[in-house]
Structure formats: structure tokens, C-alpha cells
XYZ file of C-alpha atoms in Angstrom:
597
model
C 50.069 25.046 2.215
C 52.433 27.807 1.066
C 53.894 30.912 3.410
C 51.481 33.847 3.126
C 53.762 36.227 0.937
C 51.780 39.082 2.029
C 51.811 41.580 5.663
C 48.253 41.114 7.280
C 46.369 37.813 8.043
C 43.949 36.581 5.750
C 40.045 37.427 6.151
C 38.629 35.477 8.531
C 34.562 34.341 8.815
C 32.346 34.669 11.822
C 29.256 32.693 12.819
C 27.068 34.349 14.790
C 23.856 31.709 15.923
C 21.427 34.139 16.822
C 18.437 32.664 19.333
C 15.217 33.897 20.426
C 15.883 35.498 23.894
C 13.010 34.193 25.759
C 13.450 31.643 28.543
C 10.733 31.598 31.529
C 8.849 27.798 32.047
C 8.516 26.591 28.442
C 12.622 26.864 28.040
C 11.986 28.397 24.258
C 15.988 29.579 24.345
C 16.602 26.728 25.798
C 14.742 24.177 23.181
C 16.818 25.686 20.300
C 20.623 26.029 21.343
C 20.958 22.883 20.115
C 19.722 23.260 16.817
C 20.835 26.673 16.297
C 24.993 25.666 17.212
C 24.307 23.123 14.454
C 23.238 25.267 11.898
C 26.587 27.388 13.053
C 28.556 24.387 12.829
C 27.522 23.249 9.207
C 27.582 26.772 7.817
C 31.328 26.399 9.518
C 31.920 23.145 8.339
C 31.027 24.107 4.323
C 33.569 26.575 4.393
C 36.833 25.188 5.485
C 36.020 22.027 3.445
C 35.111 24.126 0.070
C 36.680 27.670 0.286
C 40.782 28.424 0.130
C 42.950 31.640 0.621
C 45.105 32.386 -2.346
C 48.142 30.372 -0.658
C 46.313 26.641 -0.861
C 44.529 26.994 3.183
C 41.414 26.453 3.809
C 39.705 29.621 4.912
C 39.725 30.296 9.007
C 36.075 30.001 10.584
C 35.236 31.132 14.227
C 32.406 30.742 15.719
C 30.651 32.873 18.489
C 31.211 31.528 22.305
C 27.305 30.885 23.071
C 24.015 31.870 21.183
C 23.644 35.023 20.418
C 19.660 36.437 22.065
C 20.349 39.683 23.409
C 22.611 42.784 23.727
C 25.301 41.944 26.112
C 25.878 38.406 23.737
C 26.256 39.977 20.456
C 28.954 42.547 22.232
C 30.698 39.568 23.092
C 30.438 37.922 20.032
C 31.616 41.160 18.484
C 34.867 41.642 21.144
C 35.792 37.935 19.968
C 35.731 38.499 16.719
C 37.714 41.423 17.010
C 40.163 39.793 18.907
C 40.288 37.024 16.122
C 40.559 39.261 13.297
C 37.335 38.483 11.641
C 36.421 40.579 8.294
C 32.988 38.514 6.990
C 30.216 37.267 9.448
C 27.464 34.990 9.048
C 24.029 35.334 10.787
C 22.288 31.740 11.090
C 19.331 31.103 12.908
C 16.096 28.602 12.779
C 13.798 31.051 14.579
C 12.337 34.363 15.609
C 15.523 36.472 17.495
C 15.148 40.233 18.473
C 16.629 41.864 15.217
C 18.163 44.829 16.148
C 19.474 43.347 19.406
C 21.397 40.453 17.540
C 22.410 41.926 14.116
C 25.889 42.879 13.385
C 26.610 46.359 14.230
C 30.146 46.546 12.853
C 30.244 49.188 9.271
C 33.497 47.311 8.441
C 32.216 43.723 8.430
C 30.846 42.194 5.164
C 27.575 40.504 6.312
C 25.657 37.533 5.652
C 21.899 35.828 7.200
C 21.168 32.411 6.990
C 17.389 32.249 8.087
C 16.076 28.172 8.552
C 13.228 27.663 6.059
C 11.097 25.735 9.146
C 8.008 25.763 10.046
C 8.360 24.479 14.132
C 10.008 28.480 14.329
C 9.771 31.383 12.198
C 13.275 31.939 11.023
C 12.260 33.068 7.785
C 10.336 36.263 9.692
C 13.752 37.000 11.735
C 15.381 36.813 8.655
C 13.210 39.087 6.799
C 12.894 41.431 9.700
C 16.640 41.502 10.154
C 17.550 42.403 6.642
C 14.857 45.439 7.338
C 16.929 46.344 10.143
C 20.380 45.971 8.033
C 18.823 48.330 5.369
C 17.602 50.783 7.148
C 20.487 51.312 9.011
C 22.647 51.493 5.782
C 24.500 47.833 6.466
C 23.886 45.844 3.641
C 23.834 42.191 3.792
C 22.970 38.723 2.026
C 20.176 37.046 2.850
C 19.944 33.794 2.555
C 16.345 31.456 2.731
C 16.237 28.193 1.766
C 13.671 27.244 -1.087
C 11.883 23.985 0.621
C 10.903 23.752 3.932
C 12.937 21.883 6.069
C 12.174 19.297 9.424
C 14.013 20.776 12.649
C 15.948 17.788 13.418
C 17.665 18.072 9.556
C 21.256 18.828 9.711
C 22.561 18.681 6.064
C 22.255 22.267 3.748
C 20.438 22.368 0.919
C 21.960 22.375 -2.010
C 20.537 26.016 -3.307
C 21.597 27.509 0.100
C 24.910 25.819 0.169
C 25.288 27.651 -3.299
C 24.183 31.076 -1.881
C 26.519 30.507 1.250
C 29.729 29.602 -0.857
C 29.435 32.439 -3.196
C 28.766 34.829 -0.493
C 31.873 33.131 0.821
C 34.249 33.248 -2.071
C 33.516 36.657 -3.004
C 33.558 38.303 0.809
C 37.113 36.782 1.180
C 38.341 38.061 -2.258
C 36.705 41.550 -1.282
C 38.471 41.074 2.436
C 41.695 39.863 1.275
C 42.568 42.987 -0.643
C 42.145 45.310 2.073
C 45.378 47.025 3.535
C 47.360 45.565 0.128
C 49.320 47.730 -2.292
C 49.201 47.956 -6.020
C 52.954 48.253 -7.287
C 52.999 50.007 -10.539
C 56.878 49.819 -11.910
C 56.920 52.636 -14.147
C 53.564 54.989 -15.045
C 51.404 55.946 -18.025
C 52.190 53.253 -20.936
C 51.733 54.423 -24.587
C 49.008 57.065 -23.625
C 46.400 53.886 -22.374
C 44.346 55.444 -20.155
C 44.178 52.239 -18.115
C 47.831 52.553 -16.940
C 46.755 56.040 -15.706
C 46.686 55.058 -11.827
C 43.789 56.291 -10.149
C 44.582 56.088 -6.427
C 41.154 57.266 -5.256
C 39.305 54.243 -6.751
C 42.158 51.810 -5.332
C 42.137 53.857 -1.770
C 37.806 53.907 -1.576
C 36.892 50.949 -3.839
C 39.232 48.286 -2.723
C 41.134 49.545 0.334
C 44.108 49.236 -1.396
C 47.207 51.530 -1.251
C 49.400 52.964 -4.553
C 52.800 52.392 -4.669
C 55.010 53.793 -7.600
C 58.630 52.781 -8.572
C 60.241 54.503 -11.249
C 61.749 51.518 -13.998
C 64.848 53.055 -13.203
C 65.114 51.316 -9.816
C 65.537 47.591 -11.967
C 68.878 49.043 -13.255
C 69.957 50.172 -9.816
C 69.478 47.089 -8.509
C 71.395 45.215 -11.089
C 73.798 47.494 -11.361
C 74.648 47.207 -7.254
C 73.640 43.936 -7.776
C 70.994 44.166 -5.255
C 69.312 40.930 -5.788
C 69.610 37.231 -4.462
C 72.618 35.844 -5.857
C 71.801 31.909 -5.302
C 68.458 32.407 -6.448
C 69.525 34.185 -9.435
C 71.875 31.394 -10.419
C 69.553 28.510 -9.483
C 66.652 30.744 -12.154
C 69.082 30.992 -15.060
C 69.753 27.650 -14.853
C 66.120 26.374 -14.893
C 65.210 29.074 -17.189
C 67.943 28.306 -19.871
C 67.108 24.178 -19.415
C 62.852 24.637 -19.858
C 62.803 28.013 -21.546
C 63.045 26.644 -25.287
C 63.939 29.693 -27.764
C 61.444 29.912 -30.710
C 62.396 30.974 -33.870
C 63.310 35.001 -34.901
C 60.704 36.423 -37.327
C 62.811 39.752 -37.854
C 65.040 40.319 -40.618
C 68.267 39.238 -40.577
C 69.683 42.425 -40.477
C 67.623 43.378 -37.526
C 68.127 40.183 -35.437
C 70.885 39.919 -32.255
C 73.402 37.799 -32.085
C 73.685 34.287 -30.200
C 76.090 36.139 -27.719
C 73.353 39.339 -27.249
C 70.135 37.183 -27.113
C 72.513 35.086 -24.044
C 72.934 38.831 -22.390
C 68.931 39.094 -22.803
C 68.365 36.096 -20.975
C 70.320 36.994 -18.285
C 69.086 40.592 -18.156
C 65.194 38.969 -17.817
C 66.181 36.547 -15.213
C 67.320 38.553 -13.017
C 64.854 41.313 -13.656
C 61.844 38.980 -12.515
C 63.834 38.101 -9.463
C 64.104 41.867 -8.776
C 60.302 42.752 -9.333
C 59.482 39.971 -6.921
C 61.792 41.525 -4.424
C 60.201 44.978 -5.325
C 56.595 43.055 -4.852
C 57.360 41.462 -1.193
C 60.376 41.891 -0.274
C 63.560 39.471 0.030
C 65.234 38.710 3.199
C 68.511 37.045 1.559
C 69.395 40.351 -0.453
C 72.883 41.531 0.399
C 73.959 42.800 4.111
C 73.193 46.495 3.702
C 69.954 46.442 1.690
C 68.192 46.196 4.599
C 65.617 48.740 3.388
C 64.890 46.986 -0.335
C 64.841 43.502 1.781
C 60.886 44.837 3.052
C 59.292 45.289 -0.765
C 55.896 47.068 -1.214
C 53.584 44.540 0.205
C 52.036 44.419 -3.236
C 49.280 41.727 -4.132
C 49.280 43.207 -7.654
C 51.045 45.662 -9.848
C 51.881 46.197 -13.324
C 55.121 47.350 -15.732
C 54.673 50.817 -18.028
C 57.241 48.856 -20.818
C 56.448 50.408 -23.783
C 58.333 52.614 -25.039
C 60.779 54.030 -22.743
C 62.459 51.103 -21.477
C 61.693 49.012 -24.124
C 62.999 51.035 -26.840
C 66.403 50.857 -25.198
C 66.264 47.368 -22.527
C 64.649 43.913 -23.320
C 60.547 43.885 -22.539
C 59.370 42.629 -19.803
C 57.300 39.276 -21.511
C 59.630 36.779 -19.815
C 59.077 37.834 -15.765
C 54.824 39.082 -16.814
C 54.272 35.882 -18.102
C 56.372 33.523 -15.765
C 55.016 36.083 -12.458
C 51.598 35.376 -13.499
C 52.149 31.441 -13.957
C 51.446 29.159 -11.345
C 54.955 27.807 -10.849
C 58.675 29.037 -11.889
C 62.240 27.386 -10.860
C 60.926 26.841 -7.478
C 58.317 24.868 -8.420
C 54.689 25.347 -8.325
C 53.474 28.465 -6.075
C 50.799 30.869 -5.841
C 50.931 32.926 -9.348
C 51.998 36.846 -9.208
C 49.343 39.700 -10.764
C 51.618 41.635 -13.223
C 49.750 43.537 -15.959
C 51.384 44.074 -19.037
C 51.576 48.192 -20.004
C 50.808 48.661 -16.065
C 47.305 48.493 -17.361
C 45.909 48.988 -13.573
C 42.821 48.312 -14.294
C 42.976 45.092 -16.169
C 45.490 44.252 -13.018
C 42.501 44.642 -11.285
C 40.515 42.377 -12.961
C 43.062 39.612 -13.062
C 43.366 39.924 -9.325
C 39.426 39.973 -8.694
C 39.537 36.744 -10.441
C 42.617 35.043 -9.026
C 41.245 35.792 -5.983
C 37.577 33.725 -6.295
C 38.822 30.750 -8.374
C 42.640 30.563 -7.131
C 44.054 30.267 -10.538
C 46.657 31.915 -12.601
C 45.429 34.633 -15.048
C 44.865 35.674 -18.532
C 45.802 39.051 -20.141
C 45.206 39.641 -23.359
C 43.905 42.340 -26.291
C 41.248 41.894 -27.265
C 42.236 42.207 -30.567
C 40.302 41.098 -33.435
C 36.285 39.741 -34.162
C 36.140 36.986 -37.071
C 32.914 35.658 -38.036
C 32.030 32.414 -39.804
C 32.158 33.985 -42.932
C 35.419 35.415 -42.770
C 37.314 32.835 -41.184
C 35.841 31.128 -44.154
C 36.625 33.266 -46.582
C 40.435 33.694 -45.771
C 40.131 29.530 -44.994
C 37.995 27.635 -46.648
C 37.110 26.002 -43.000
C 33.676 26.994 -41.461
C 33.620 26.828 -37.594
C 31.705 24.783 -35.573
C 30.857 23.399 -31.841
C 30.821 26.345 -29.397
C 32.365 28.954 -32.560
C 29.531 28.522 -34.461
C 26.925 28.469 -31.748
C 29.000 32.163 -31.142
C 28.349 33.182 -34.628
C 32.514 33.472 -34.387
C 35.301 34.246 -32.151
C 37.398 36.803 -30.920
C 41.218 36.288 -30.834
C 42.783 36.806 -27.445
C 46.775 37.692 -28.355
C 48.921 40.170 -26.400
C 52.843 39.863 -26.379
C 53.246 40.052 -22.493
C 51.373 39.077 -19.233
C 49.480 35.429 -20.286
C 50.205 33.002 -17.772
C 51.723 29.578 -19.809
C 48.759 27.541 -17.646
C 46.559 28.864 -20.560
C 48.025 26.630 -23.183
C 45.464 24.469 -21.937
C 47.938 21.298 -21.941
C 47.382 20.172 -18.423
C 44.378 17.785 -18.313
C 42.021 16.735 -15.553
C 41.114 13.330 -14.915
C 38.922 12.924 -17.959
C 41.203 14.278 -20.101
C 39.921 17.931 -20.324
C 42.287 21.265 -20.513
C 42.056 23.126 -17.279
C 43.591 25.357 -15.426
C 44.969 24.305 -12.028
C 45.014 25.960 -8.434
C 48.768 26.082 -7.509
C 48.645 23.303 -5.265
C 47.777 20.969 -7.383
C 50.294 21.373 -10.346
C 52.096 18.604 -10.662
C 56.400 18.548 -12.056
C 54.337 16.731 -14.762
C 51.620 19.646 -15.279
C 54.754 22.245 -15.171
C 56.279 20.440 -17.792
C 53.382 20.063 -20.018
C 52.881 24.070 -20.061
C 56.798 24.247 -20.510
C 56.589 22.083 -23.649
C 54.140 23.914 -25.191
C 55.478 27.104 -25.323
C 58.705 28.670 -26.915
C 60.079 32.269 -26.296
C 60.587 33.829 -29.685
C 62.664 37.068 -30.008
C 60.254 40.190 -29.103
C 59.819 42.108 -32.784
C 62.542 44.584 -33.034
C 59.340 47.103 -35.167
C 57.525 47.032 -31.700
C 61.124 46.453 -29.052
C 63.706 47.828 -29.994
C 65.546 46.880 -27.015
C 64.964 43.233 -27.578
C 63.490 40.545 -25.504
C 61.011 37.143 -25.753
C 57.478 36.693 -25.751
C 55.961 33.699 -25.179
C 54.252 31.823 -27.786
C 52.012 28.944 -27.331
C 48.382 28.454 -29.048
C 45.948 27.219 -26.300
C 44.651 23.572 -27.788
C 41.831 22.942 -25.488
C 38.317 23.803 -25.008
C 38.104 25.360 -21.365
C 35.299 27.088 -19.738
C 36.387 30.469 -19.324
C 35.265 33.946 -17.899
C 36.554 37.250 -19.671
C 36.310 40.938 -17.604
C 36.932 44.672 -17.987
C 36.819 47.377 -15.152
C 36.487 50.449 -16.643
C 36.239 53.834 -14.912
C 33.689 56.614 -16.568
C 34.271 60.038 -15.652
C 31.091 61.086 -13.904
C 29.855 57.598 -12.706
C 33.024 55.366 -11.177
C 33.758 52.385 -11.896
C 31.677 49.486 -13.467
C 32.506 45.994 -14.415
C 31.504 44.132 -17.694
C 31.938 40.460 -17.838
C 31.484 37.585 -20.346
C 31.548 33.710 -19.701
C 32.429 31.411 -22.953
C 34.709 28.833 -24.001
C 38.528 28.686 -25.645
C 38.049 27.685 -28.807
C 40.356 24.309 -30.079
C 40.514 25.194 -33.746
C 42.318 23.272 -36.323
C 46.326 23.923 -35.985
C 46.179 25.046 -39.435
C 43.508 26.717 -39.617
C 44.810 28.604 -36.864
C 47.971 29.228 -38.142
C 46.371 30.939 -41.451
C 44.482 33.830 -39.141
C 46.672 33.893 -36.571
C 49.582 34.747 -39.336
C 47.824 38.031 -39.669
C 49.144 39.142 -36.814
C 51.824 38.230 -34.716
C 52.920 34.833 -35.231
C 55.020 35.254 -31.927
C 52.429 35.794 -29.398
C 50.636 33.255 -27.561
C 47.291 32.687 -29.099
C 43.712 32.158 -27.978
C 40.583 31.844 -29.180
C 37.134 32.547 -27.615
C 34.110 31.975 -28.017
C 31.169 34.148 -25.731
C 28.032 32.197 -24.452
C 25.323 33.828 -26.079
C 21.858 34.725 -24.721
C 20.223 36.290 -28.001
C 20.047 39.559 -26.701
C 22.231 43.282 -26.574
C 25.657 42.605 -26.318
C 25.334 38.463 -26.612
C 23.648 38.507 -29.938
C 26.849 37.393 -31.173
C 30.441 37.061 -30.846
C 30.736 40.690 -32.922
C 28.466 42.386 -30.616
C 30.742 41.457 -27.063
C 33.742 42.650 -28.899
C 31.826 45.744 -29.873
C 30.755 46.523 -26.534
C 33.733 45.785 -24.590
C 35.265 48.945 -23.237
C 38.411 48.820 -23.756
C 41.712 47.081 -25.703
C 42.312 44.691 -22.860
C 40.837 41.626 -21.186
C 41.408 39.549 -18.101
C 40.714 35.952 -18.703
C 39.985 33.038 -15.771
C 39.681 29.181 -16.205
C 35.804 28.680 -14.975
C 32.930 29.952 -15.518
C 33.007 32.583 -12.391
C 30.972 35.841 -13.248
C 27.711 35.117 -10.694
C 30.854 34.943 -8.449
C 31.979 38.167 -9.925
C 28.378 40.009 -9.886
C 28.491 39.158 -5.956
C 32.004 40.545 -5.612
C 31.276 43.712 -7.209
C 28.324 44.007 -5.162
C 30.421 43.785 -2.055
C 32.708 46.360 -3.708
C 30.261 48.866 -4.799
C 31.064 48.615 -8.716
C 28.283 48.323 -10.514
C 28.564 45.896 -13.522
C 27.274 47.382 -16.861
C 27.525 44.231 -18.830
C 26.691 40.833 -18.253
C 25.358 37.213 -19.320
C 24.548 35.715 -16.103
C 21.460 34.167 -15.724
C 19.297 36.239 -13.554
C 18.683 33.436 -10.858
C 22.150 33.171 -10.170
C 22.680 37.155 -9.543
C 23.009 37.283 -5.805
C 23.605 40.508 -3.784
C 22.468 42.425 -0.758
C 18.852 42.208 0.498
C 18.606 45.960 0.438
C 19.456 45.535 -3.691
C 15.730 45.212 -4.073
C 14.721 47.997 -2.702
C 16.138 50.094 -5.587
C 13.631 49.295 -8.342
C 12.532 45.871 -9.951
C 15.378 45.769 -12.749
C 18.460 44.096 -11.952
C 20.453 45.817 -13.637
C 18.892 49.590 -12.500
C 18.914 48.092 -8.885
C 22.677 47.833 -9.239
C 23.164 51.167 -10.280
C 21.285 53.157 -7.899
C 21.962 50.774 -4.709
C 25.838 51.262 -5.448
C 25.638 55.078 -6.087
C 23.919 55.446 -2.719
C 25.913 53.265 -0.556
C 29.281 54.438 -2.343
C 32.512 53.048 -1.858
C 33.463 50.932 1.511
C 36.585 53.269 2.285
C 35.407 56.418 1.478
């Protein structure tokens, strides 16, 4: 649907139908080909009709030449697959095969077996035997059983496996699609947050990503050769001063710019988001003689230091983080950017982890302050209800930078619900609706000295939404804590009262966690006091059993969650490691280590 921005091909999935070897006179090979291509076929079928790359395509799906029964037919499966660029494969079978003759071989591939749940052939025992094999030979991979038995002749998946094979889907192309990508941090460390301290080791083994640094110096240089694209520059201001409405000043009047130096601004941020998206991939119509900032960094992420040497002295950098991060700018609707606010790597991270599964633009956010019904009555007089009171409170999301505007919640689906929409489907009308409902207010000269706009918009809608953290603890790596919930639609004006004390220029939002009763999800006070660190990353959907798989893939465990436990689903081998979830997670990922290591 849209041009890949990015060097590499996307991940692409292999089917391997695996087949009991055996011919001789009672044709057993030869009785299943049939049924074991079909299983291929619909395992083939579910993907390209349910699962998209970041850019609107459906996801690629090959499929081996001829059953797979013996040696010299998995090596050819595995030569194809080379050939075709394949990342993920998928096992399927409806019978007994010859395990370690048929499995996938390949350390690099992310793995997945489909056993039949039948009782004509025993592909639950090749499944089972298979995973043995994977395990023991240090290849993890998903297994995948059916929970009713089902007649030979059936064709259609079952519901609970089509569940099983989608998220194992989702989250090995997310994993796959990162690999060979860079990480473009524009300045370094931002205010002392140790997020924004780059770790390349955990971005190099972890994700098989690459580190690129530009100093915030090269912006200047650029404008000041006037390195950029000139017709695309123009053609931004223009949309940007006709949709961009200016909100009001909040700063004294002796601290406030004038008309003529908030115009300068304007221009200034303009055509510093066109340069960081030349910086991110490159830009074929800069000037003749740039032919070395035309190729970019090949960055599917990054993030901008800010605070406080540039913006103590240049505008901030609210205007490109939250337009990059939107789902659409002058050009229309396209895939959104990943640009954390403070370069806060690791909440760039998360933000990309979850653009990735659910293709939607991104939240970032503090997570700044924990009210509970009492005080939000208190400083009120309104006591919260629906899915805040079922939270015992809420936990205001406000930051001054990287929100997308898609998380004013304006654009509805067909019922009339807020939501958050892929790319591809945001309509002129949907743009507008998100450009309506925010205002850019001038950045507080106490915080920016060097001026600037945030965007301010208060999201109106109740959305499902899922909030992450990766964290990295000296001794044990990286681990991911998640939280689903809900945006909470409070009354404007009740709102406006709490949201007053704080920034009244920041685009607001209000969550709500899910609760379970227990640890961290006793309440709405006991997420924010377990969260590890100042900043979130927020997605439209309810996503974190997507997430749990994801980080399985990745080897990071995930120290905090409220999944339910049936929907955890990770590598067979996983249960070998104890009979706690949670502890199985630990110790399987300390063992097996990072991918790229």
C-alpha cells in the first residue's frame, strides 16, 4: 500500500507440511499429501488475509515445494526459503513425521508447529515429539495443538488455534522486522534520564538492531546550507500554517515572543521535521551535491536529547515528535515515524514494539501523577465512575513532546467509538478530526527557553489501551512490564480543574489500569507505584498477550503483567523451566540469552 521506507525486505513466513515418510503398498505418504498441503494452505491463507507489515501489505507467505518426510526435502525446503528471504516458519502436520529429520534446523529462523488434533493420525505425538527435539537442541519454538479433536476431511481452523497462529504471527514479524534496522538517536544523554543513555549492546544482541548517533548540531548545518527539500518544505509550511491552529500563550507577557518570532519558530520546526526525516531514511530530492545526506540512517526508530542544550537556545522539538509519530502529515496519511521525546531509547523501544504488532501510531507520555477517588474528589467535588472507579482512580498521561494527535481519540469507528486507526485507513476526514482537536500553544519559556509549541489536546474517548516500560537492570538485562486499561472520558471540567495543576499546555490523558486484585493491579496507585520508570509507551488495543509472545521471541523477560494466564503463549521449551509462569520466563530467557549474541 505505501513504499517500504526502509533498506531490507520485510520478514517473510514459511510453511513447511511435514508428512510421515513411509510409502511401500498401503501408500501412508501418499494418503496424506492431500490433507497435509491443506493444512499448509489455510495456515497460509490466515495470514495474508489477517496480518500486515507496517506499510499497509499483507504479510508474504511461501510455502514449501512438496511435503516435507525426510532429509533431502527439508534441505530443499530450507534452500527455498533461503532463496525467498524467509525469517519465521511454520511446521503443520496431521500425523506422525520423523522429528529430527523434518524440523527446522536453521538458529536464525523464529519457529512455529501446528500439530492436527486427529485421531485417523497421531499429529499431536509428532508434535510433542518435535518440540522435544526443538528443546533439546536449544531451538525454541511454539507449539501449537488444537483443543477438540478434529475429522480429517475438516478444512477450516479452529478458532483457539487460529488465535495461537496469529499471535505467533504478529509478534514473529514485529521481532523479524527489526532486524538489520538502526536506532537514530539525534543528540545523547537528555537531562541525566538514564533511559536516553544508549545501550548499544542490548540494541546489537536483543533486537539486531544497529546505533546510529547524530550530534543536534547536524539540524543547523543542514538549514544553514539549506540541505533539505525545498518543494517539500514549502508545500509543509503551507499545510502546517493552514491546520496547525496556535493555542493560547500561558507565559507572562514579558516572557512571551512576538507575532514576527513565533512566525520564525514555525518555520524553524517545519523544516526541522523535514530534516530528521531525511536524517531517518534518507531523501533523494535534496540538492545536487548532498549525495551522501540523500542515503539517511536507515532508522525504524530514534529519538531527540532536547532538553536543555538545544532547547535552552532553539525551539523544542514538540512540533516534528508529535507530527513524526502521527499517522499522517501534509502528505496525507502514511505510516507514523518512532521519535521519542528526551531520546528516551528505551521508551522508543517500546513505542516501536507496539507499532509494530497493532500498526498504529504511538503514545509517549510521563507518567506523571496517581489520583484516587478521593482526591479527585476532594480538589472536585466529582467522584469517578465507569472504568475510573472500577480502577480505584487514574493516572494522568501528560508529556510536552512525542504523543501522536491520533490519541485525541476524535476519530470514530463505525459505532461511534474513539479509536485509533492503522494508516491506511485514515480518512482526509479522520486527519481533520485529530487536526481540530488540537492547538499548538507556545512551549513554557520556565522549561524552553528557546521557544517552541506543544501540542495540546485532551483525549475525549474511552479507548482500549495497552501501556509498557522496558527497563534495563544492571545485573539481569532487560525486562518488560506492561498494563492493559482504558482512556478515561472525564468531564471537560472536571478535567480542566486537575489537569490545571500541571501544564495546561500539554496534551492530556487519562487512564485507567484493568485490575486483577492482586500485586501491582490492586489498584490504579499500585501500577503507578510499580512502574519503573518516568515514561510510558501507550497503544490503541488491548495488545500485551501479543507483547508477552514478542518478548518471548526476544528474550526479555517481562516482570510485570495483567494478562490472563491462558492467553500467555511462548515456546514449548518455556515449560520446562519450572511450573510458574512468571519464574519460567526468567530462567528460560537467561539460558537461551539474546538472539544476536
Amino acid at each position: 500500500m505505501a513504499k517500504n521506507r526502509l533498506i531490507g525486505e520485510y520478514p517473510v513466513i514459511g510453511i513447511r507440511p511435514t508428512i510421515d515418510g513411509r510409502r511401500g503398498m498401503l501408500k501412508v505418504r501418499e494418503s496424506l499429501e492431500e490433507q497435509t498441503m491443506n493444512m499448509a494452505k489455510a495456515a497460509a491463507d490466515l495470514f495474508t488475509e489477517n496480518l500486515k507489515y507496517s506499510n499497509g501489505e499483507p504479510v508474504k507467505v511461501v510455502i514449501a515445494d512438496s511435503t516435507i518426510g525426510r532429509v533431502p526435502e527439508a534441505a530443499a525446503c530450507a534452500e527455498k526459503f533461503r532463496k525467498e528471504g524467509v525469517d519465521i516458519t511454520l511446521t503443520v502436520t496431521p500425523c506422525w513425521c520423523y522429528g529430527s529429520e523434518t524440523m527446522d534446523m536453521d538458529p536464525m529462523t523464529i519457529k512455529g508447529v501446528w500439530g492436527f488434533n486427529g485421531t485417523e493420525r497421531p499429529g499431536a505425538v509428532y508434535l510433542a515429539a518435535v518440540l522435544a527435539g526443538h528443546a533439546q537442541k536449544g531451538l525454541p519454538a511454539f507449539g501449537i495443538y488444537g483443543r477438540d479433536v478434529q475429522n480429517a476431511e475438516e478444512t477450516e481452523i479452529p478458532k483457539d488455534v487460529e488465535e495461537k497462529l496469529l499471535r505467533f504471527g504478529r509478534a514473529a514479524v514485529a521481532a523479524a522486522t527489526m532486524r538489520g534496522k538502526s536506532y537514530l538517536q539525534i543528540g545523547s544523554i537528555c537531562m541525566g534520564i538514564a533511559g536516553s543513555i544508549i545501550d548499544s549492546e542490548f540494541f546489537e544482541e536483543y533486537l539486531g538492531m544497529r546505533v546510529e548517533s547524530v550530534d543536534e548540531v547536524e539540524i543547523i548545518r543542514r538549514m544553514t546550507e539549506e540541505i533539505y527539500d525545498h518543494e517539500e518544505y514549502e508545500k509543509a509550511l503551507a499545510w502546517t500554517k493552514e491546520y496547525c491552529k496556535e493555542g493560547f500563550d500561558k507565559n507572562p507577557e514579558h516572557a512571551q515572543k512576538s507575532k514576527e518570532e513565533k512566525e520564525k519558530d514555525w518555520e524553524f520546526l517545519v523544516k526541522m521535521m523535514c530534516i530528521i526525516k531525511d536524517l531517518y531514511n534518507g531523501n533523494s530530492k535534496l540538492p545536487a551535491g548532498c549525495e551522501e545526506e540523500m542515503l539517511g540512517h536507515n532508522a525504524i526508530a530514534g529519538g531527540f536529547q532536547g532538553q536543555r542544550q538545544w532547547t535552552d537556545f532553539y525551539p523544542n522539538c514538540d512540533f516534528p515528535e508529535a507530527m513524526m509519530n502521527s499517522s499522517f502529515d501534509w502528505n496525507g496519511a502514511r505510516e507514523p515515524y518512532i521519535l521519542a521525546t528526551e531520546n528516551d531509547t528505551l521508551n522508543g523501544v517500546g513505542m516501536l514494539f507496539m507499532k509494530l504488532l497493532s500498526n498504529t501510531a504511538q503514545i509517549f507520555a510521563d507518567v506523571r501523577t496517581y489520583w484516587s477517588p478521593e482526591a479527585v474528589k476532594k480538589a472536585t467535588g466529582y467522584e469517578l465512575e465507569g472504568v475510573a472507579k472500577e480502577s480505584n482512580g487514574i493516572i494522568h498521561l501528560i508529556n510536552s513532546g512525542a504523543a501522536c494527535i491520533d490519541a485525541c481519540g476524535e476519530v470514530k469507528d463505525e459505532k461511534g467509538n474513539g479509536v485509533i486507526k492503522p494508516f491506511w485507513e485514515m480518512t482526509e476526514e479522520n486527519q481533520r478530526a485529530c487536526l481540530e482537536a488540537t492547538t499548538w500553544n507556545a512551549a513554557d519559556s520556565g522549561y524552553f527557553r528557546g521557544g517552541g509549541f506543544s501540542s495540546r489536546f485532551l483525549t475525549r474517548s474511552e479507548m482500549p489501551v495497552t501501556m509498557v516500560r522496558l527497563n534495563i537492570v544492571k545485573g539481569l538485562g532487560p525486562v518488560m512490564q506492561l498494563v492493559e486499561g482504558y482512556t478515561v472520558n472525564l468531564p471537560d471540567e472536571i478535567s480542566d480543574i486537575l489537569w490545571k495543576r500541571t501544564d495546561y499546555t500539554w496534551p492530556c490523558t487519562w487512564f485507567a489500569p484493568r485490575l486483577t486484585g492482586k500485586g501491582a493491579f490492586t489498584s490504579a496507585y499500585d501500577v503507578m507505584n510499580n512502574w519503573g520508570a518516568n515514561h510510558g509507551a501507550i497503544s490503541y488495543g488491548h495488545i500485551g498477550a501479543d507483547l508477552i509472545t514478542l518478548c518471548s521471541i526476544l528474550r526479555i523477560p517481562v516482570c510485570m503483567h495483567n494478562i490472563p494466564e491462558e492467553k500467555i503463549f511462548r515456546p514449548a521449551a518455556w515449560n520446562a523451566f519450572g511450573m510458574d509462569k512468571e519464574g519460567q520466563d526468567y530462567r528460560a530467557c537467561q539460558t537461551y540469552g539474546p538472539l544476536y549474541k
